[in-house]
mmCIF file of C-alpha atoms and ligand atoms in Angstrom:
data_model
loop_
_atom_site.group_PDB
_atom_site.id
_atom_site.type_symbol
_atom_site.label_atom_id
_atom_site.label_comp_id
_atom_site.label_asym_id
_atom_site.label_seq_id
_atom_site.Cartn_x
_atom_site.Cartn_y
_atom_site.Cartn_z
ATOM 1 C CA UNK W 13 90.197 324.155 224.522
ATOM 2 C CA UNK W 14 92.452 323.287 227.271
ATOM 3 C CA UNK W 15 95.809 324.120 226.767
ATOM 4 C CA UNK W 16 95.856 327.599 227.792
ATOM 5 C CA UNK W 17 98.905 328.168 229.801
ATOM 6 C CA UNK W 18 99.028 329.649 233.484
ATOM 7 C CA UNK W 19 102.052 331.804 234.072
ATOM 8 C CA UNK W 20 104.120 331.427 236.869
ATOM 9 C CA UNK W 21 105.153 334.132 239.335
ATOM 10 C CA UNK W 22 108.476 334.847 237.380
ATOM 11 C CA UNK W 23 106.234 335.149 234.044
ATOM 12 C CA UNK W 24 104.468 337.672 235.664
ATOM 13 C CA UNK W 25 106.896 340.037 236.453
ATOM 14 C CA UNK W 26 108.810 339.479 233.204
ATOM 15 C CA UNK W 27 105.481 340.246 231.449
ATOM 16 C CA UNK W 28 105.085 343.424 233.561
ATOM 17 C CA UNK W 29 107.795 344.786 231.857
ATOM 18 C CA UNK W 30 107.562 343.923 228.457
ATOM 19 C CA UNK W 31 103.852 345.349 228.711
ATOM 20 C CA UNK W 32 105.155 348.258 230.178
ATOM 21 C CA UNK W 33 108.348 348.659 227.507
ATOM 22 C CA UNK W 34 105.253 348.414 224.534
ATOM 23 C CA UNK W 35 103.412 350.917 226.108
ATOM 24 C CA UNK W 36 106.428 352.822 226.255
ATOM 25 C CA UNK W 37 106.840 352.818 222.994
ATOM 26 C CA UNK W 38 103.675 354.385 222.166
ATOM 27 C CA UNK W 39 104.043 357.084 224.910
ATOM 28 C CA UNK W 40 107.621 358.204 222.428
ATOM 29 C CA UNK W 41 106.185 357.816 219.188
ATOM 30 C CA UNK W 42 102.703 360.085 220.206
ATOM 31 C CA UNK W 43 104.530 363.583 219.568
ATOM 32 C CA UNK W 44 106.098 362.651 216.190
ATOM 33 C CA UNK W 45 102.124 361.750 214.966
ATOM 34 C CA UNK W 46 101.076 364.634 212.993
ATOM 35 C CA UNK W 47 100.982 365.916 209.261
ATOM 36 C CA UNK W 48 103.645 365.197 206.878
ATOM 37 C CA UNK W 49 105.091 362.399 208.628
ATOM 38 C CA UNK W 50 105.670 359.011 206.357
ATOM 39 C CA UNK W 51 104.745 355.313 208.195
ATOM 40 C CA UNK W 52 108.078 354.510 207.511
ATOM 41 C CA UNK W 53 109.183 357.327 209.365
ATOM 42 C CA UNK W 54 107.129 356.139 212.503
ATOM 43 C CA UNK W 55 108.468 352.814 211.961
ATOM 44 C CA UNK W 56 112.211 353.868 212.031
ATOM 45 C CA UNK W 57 111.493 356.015 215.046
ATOM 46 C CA UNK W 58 109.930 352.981 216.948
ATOM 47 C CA UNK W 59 112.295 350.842 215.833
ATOM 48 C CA UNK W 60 115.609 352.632 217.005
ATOM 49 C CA UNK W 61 113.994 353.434 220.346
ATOM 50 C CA UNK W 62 113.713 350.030 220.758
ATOM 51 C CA UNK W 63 116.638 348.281 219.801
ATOM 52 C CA UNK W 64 118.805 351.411 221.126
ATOM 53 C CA UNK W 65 117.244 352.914 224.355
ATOM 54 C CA UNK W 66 114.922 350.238 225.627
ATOM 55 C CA UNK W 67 116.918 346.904 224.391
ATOM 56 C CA UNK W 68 113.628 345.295 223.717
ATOM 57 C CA UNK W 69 113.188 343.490 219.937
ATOM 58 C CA UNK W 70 110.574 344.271 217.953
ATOM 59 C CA UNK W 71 108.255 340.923 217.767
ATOM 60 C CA UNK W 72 106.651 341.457 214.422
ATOM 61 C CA UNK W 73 109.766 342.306 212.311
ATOM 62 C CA UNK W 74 110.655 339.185 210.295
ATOM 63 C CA UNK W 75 107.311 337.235 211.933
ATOM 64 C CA UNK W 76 106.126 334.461 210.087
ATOM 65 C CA UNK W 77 103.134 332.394 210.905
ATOM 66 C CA UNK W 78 102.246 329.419 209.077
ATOM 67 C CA UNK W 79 101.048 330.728 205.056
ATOM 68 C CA UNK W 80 102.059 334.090 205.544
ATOM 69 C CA UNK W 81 105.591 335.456 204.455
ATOM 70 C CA UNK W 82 107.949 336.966 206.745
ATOM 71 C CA UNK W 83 106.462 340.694 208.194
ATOM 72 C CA UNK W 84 108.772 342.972 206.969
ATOM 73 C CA UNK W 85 108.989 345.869 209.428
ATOM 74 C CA UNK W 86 109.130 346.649 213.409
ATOM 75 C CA UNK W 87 105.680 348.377 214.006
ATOM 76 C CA UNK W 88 101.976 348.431 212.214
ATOM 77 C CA UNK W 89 100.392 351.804 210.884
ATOM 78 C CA UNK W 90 97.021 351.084 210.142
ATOM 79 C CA UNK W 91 95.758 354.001 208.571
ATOM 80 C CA UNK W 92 92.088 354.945 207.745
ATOM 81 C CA UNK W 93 89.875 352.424 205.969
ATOM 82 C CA UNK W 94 93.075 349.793 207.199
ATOM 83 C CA UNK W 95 92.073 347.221 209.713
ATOM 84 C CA UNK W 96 95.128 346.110 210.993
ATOM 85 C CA UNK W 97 98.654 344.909 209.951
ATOM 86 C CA UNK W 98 99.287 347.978 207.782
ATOM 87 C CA UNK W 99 103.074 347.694 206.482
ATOM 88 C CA UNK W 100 104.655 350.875 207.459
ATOM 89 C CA UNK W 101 106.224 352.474 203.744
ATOM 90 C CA UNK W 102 106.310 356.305 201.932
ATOM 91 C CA UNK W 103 102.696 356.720 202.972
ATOM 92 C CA UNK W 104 102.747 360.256 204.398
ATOM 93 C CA UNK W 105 100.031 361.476 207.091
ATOM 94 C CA UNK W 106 97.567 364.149 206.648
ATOM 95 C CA UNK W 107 95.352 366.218 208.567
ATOM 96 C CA UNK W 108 92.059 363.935 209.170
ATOM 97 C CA UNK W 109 93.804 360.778 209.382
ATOM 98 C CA UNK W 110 93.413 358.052 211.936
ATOM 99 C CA UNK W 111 96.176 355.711 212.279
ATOM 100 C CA UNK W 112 96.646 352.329 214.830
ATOM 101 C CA UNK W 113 100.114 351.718 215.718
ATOM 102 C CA UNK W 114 100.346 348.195 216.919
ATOM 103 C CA UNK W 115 104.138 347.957 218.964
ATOM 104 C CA UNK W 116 104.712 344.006 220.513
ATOM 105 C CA UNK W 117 108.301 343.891 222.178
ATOM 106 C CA UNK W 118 110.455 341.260 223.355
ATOM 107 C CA UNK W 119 112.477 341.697 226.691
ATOM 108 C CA UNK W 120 113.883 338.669 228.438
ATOM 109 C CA UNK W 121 112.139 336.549 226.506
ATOM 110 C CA UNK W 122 108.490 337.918 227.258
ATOM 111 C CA UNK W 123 106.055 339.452 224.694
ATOM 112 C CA UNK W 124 104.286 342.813 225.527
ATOM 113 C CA UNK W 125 101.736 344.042 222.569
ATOM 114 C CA UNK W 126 99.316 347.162 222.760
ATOM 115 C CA UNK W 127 97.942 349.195 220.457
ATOM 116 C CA UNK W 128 96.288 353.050 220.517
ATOM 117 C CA UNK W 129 94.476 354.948 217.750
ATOM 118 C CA UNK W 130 95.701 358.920 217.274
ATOM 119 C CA UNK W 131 94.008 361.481 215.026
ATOM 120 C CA UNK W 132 96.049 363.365 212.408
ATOM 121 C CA UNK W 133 95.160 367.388 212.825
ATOM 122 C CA UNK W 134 91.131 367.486 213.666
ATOM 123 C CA UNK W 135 89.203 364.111 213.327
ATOM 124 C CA UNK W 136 86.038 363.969 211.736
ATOM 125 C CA UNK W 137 82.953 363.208 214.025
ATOM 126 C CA UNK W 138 82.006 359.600 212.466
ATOM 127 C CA UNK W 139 86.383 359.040 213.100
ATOM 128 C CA UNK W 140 86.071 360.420 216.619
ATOM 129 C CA UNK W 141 82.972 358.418 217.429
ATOM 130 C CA UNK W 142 84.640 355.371 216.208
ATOM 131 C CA UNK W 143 87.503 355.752 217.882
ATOM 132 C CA UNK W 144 85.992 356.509 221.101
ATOM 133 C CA UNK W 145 83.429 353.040 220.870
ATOM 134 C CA UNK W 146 86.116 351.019 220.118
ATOM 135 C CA UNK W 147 88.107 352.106 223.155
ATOM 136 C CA UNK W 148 84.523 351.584 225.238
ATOM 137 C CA UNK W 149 84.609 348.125 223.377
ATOM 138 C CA UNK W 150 88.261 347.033 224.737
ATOM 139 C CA UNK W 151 87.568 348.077 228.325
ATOM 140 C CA UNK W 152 83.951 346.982 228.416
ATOM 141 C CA UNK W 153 85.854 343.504 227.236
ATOM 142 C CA UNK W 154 88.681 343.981 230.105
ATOM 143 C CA UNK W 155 86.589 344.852 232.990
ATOM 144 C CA UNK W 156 84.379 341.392 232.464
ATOM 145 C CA UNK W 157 88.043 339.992 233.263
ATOM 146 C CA UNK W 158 88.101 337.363 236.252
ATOM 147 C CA UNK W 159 88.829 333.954 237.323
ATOM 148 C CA UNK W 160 85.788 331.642 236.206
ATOM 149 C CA UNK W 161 84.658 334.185 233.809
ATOM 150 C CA UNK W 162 84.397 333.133 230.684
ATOM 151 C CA UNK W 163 85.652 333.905 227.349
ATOM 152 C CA UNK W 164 82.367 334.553 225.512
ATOM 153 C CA UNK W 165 81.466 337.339 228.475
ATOM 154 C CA UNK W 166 84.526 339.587 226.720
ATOM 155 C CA UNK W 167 83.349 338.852 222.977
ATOM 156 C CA UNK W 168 79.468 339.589 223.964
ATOM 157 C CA UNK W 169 79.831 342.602 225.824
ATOM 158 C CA UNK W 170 81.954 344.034 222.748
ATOM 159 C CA UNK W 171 80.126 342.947 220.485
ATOM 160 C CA UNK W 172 76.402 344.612 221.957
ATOM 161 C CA UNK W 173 78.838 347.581 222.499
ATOM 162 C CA UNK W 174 79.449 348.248 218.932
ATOM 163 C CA UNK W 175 76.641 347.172 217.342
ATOM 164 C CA UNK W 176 74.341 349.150 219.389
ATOM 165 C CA UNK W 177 76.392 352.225 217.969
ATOM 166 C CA UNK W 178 76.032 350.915 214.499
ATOM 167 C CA UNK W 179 78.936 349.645 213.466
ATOM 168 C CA UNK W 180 80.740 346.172 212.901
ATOM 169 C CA UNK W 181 83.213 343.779 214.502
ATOM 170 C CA UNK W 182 85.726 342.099 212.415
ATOM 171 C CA UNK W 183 85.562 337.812 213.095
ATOM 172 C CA UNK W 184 88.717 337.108 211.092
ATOM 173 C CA UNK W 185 91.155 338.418 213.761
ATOM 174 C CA UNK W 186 91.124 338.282 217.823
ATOM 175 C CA UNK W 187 92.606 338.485 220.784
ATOM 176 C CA UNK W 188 95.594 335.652 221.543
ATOM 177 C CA UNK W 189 96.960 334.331 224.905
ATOM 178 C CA UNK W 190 100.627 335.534 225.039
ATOM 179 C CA UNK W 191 103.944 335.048 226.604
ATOM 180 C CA UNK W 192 107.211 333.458 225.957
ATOM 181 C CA UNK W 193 105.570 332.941 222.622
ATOM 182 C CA UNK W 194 103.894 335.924 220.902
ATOM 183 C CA UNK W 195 100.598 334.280 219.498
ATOM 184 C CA UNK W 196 98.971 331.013 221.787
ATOM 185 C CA UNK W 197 96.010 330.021 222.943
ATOM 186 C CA UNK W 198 93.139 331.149 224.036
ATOM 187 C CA UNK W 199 91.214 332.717 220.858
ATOM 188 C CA UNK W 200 89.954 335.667 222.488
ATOM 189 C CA UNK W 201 86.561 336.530 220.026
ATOM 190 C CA UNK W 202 85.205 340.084 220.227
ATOM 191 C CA UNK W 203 81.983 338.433 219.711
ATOM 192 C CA UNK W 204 80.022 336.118 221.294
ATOM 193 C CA UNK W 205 77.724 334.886 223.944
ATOM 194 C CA UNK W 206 77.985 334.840 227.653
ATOM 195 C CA UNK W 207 79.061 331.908 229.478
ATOM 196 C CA UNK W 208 80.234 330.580 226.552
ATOM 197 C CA UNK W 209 83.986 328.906 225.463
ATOM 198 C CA UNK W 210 86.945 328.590 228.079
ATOM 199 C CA UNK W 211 86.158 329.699 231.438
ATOM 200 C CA UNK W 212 89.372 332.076 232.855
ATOM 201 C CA UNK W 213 91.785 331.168 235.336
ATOM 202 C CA UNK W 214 93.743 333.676 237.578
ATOM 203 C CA UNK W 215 97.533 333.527 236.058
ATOM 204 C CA UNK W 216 96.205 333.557 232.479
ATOM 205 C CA UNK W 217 97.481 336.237 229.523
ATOM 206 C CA UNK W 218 96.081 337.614 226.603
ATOM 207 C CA UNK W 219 95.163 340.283 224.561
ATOM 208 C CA UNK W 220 92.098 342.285 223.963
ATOM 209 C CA UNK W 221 92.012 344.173 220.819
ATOM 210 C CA UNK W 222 88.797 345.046 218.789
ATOM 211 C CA UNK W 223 88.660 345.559 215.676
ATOM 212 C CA UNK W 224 85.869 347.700 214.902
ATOM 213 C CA UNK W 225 84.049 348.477 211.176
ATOM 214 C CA UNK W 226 82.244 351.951 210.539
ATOM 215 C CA UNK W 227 80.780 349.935 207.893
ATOM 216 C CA UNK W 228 80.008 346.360 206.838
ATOM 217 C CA UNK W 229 82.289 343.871 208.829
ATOM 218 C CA UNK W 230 83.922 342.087 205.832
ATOM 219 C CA UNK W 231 87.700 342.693 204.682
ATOM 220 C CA UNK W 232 90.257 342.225 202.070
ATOM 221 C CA UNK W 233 93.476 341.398 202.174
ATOM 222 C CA UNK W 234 95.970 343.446 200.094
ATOM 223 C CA UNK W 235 98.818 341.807 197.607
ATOM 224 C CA UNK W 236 101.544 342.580 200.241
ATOM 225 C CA UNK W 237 99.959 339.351 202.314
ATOM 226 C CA UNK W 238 99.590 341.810 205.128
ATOM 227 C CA UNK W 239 97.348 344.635 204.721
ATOM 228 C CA UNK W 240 93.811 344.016 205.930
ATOM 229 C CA UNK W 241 91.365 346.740 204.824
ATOM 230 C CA UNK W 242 87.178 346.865 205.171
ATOM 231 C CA UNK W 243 85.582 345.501 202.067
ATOM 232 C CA UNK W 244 83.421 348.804 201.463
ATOM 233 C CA UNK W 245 86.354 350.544 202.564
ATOM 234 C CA UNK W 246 84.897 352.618 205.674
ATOM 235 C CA UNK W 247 87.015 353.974 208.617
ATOM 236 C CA UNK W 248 87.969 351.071 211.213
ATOM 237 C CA UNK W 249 89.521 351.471 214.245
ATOM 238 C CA UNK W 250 91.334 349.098 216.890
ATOM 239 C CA UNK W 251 92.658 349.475 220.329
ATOM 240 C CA UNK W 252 94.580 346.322 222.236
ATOM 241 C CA UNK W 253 96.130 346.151 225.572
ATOM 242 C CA UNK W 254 97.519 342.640 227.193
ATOM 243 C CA UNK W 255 95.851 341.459 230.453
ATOM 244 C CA UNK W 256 96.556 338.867 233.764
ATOM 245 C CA UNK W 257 93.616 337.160 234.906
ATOM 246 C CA UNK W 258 93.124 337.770 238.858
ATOM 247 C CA UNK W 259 91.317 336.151 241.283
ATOM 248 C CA UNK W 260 88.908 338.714 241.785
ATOM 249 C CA UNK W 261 89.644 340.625 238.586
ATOM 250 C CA UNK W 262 92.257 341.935 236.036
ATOM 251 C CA UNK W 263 95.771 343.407 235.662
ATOM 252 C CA UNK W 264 96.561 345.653 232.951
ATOM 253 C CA UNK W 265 100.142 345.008 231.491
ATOM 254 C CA UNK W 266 100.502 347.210 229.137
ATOM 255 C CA UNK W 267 100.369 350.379 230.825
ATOM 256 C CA UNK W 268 103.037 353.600 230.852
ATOM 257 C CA UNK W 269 103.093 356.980 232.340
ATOM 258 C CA UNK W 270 101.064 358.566 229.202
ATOM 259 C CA UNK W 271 98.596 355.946 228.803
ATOM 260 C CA UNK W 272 95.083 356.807 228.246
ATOM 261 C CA UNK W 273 92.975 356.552 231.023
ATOM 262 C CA UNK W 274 90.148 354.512 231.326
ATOM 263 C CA UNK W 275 86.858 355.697 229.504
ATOM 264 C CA UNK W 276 83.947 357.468 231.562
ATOM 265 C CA UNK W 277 81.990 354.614 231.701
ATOM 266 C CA UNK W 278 84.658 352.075 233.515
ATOM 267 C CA UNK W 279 85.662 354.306 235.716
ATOM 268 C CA UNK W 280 82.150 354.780 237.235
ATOM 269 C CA UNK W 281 81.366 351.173 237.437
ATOM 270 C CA UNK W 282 84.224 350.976 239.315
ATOM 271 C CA UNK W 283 83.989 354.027 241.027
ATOM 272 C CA UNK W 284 87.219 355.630 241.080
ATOM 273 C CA UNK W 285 89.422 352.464 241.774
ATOM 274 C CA UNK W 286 92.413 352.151 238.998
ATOM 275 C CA UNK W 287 92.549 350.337 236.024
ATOM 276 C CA UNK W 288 94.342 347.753 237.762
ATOM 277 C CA UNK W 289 91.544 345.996 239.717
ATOM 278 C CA UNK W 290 93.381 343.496 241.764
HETATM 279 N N1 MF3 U 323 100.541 343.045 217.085
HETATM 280 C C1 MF3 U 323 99.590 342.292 216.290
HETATM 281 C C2 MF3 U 323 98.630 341.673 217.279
HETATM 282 O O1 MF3 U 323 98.061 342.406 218.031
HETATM 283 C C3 MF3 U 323 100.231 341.255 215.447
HETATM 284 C C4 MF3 U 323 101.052 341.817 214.387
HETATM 285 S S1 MF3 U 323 101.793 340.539 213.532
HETATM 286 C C5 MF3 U 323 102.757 341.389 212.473
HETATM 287 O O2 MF3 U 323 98.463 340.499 217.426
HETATM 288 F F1 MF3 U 323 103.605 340.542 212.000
HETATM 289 F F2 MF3 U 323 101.999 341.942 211.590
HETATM 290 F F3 MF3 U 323 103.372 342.334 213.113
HETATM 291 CO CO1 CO U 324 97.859 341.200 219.775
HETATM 292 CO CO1 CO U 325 99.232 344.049 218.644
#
């Protein structure tokens, strides 16, 4: 605890836009979603837009953290019974799927990273469910977003949220302060207890991006050193946007002109303000 960086001003704004440019990416990619499509297809798509029309770099391709060996591709498709880091490849989309695309840019120097779940043709109801309390997860998380909150509000408020519906949250992944630098500190859990671990201050970054288990919350990681999957292999879902810590509240960075809008039960507790609660 205790090295968690505050961003300057000029952070700030260059983190406005690479959250925005992520989002941005999702926004293009929606429409090309559907039946038939491969990953790889997805991941070519994403990666052209960026490197040709937005001049951003995609983060994850040729990322290497300490043990792991060097990500191969520009995006993540996380498809189905996937947790996260799915390697894009020949894996072709049909109709009941539920896919993650995780997009982290680099413009200027600055990171943006978001995520957003879409269905493939009609959903099942345990898929849509999931979906939909994962999403409730991330912004129940968000909105508990202020200066001298503290990091265990966000993981305890997700965590009640998902268990109450019955399902699991994954411990072996979290949330990560970002910036010049793509992972940093804080940790942010999506578990925990209130008023516990690093208390926020306004100028901070990071992520918030539950990972959420139909099933039993262990995983296993695939031969590729990538791939995480559930253990009993049922459906699990993630949604992640990057956040500035306020004085009285939060900033959303990674938002775009298609962006979801906030679920039902945010906007009421805020009654009718915007996401951005400055
Ligand atoms: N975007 C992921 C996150 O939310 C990290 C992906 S690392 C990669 O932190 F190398 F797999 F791309
Ligand atoms: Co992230
Ligand atoms: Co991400």
């Amino acid at each position: 605890m205790g090295s968690i960086s505050i961003k300057t001003d000029e952070d700030i704004a260059g983190m406005r836009v690479a959250g925005r440019l992520a989002s941005e990416v999702l926004d293009f990619i929606t429409p090309y979603v559907k039946a038939g499509v491969s990953t790889g297809e997805l991941d070519r798509l994403c990666h052209e837009y960026m490197v040709n029309v937005q001049q951003t770099i995609p983060a994850p391709l040729n990322y290497c953290p300490p043990g792991y060996t060097p990500y191969p591709k520009a995006i993540c498709t996380s498809v189905n019974d996937v947790v996260c880091h799915g390697i894009p490849g020949d894996k072709v989309l049909k109709n009941g799927d539920v896919i993650n695309i995780d997009i982290t840019v680099i413009k200027a120097g600055y990171h943006g990273d978001t995520s957003r779940m879409f269905y493939v043709g009609q959903p099942s109801i345990l898929a849509r469910r999931l979906t939909d309390i994962t999403y409730e997860c991330m912004w129940l998380g968000i909105s508990k977003i202020r200066a001298g909150a503290y990091l265990g509000d966000i993981g305890h408020v997700i965590q009640q949220h998902a268990e109450k519906a019955g399902f699991s949250i994954v411990r072996e992944f979290c949330g990560h302060g970002i910036g010049k630098i793509f992972h940093e500190e804080p940790q942010v859990l999506h578990y925990g207890r209130p008023g516990t671990l690093d208390q926020l201050q306004a100028g901070m970054i990071f992520t918030v991006e539950p990972m959420v288990n139909a099933g039993k919350r262990e995983i296993r990681e695939m031969g590729d050193g990538w791939t995480i999957k559930t253990r009993d292999r049922s459906l699990s879902a993630q949604w992640e946007h990057t956040v500035l810590v306020t004085e009285t509240g939060y900033e959303v960075l990674t938002v775009s002109a298609a962006s979801p809008a906030p679920p039902a039960l945010i906007e009421e507790s805020h009654a009718g303000k915007p996401a951005a609660v400055a």
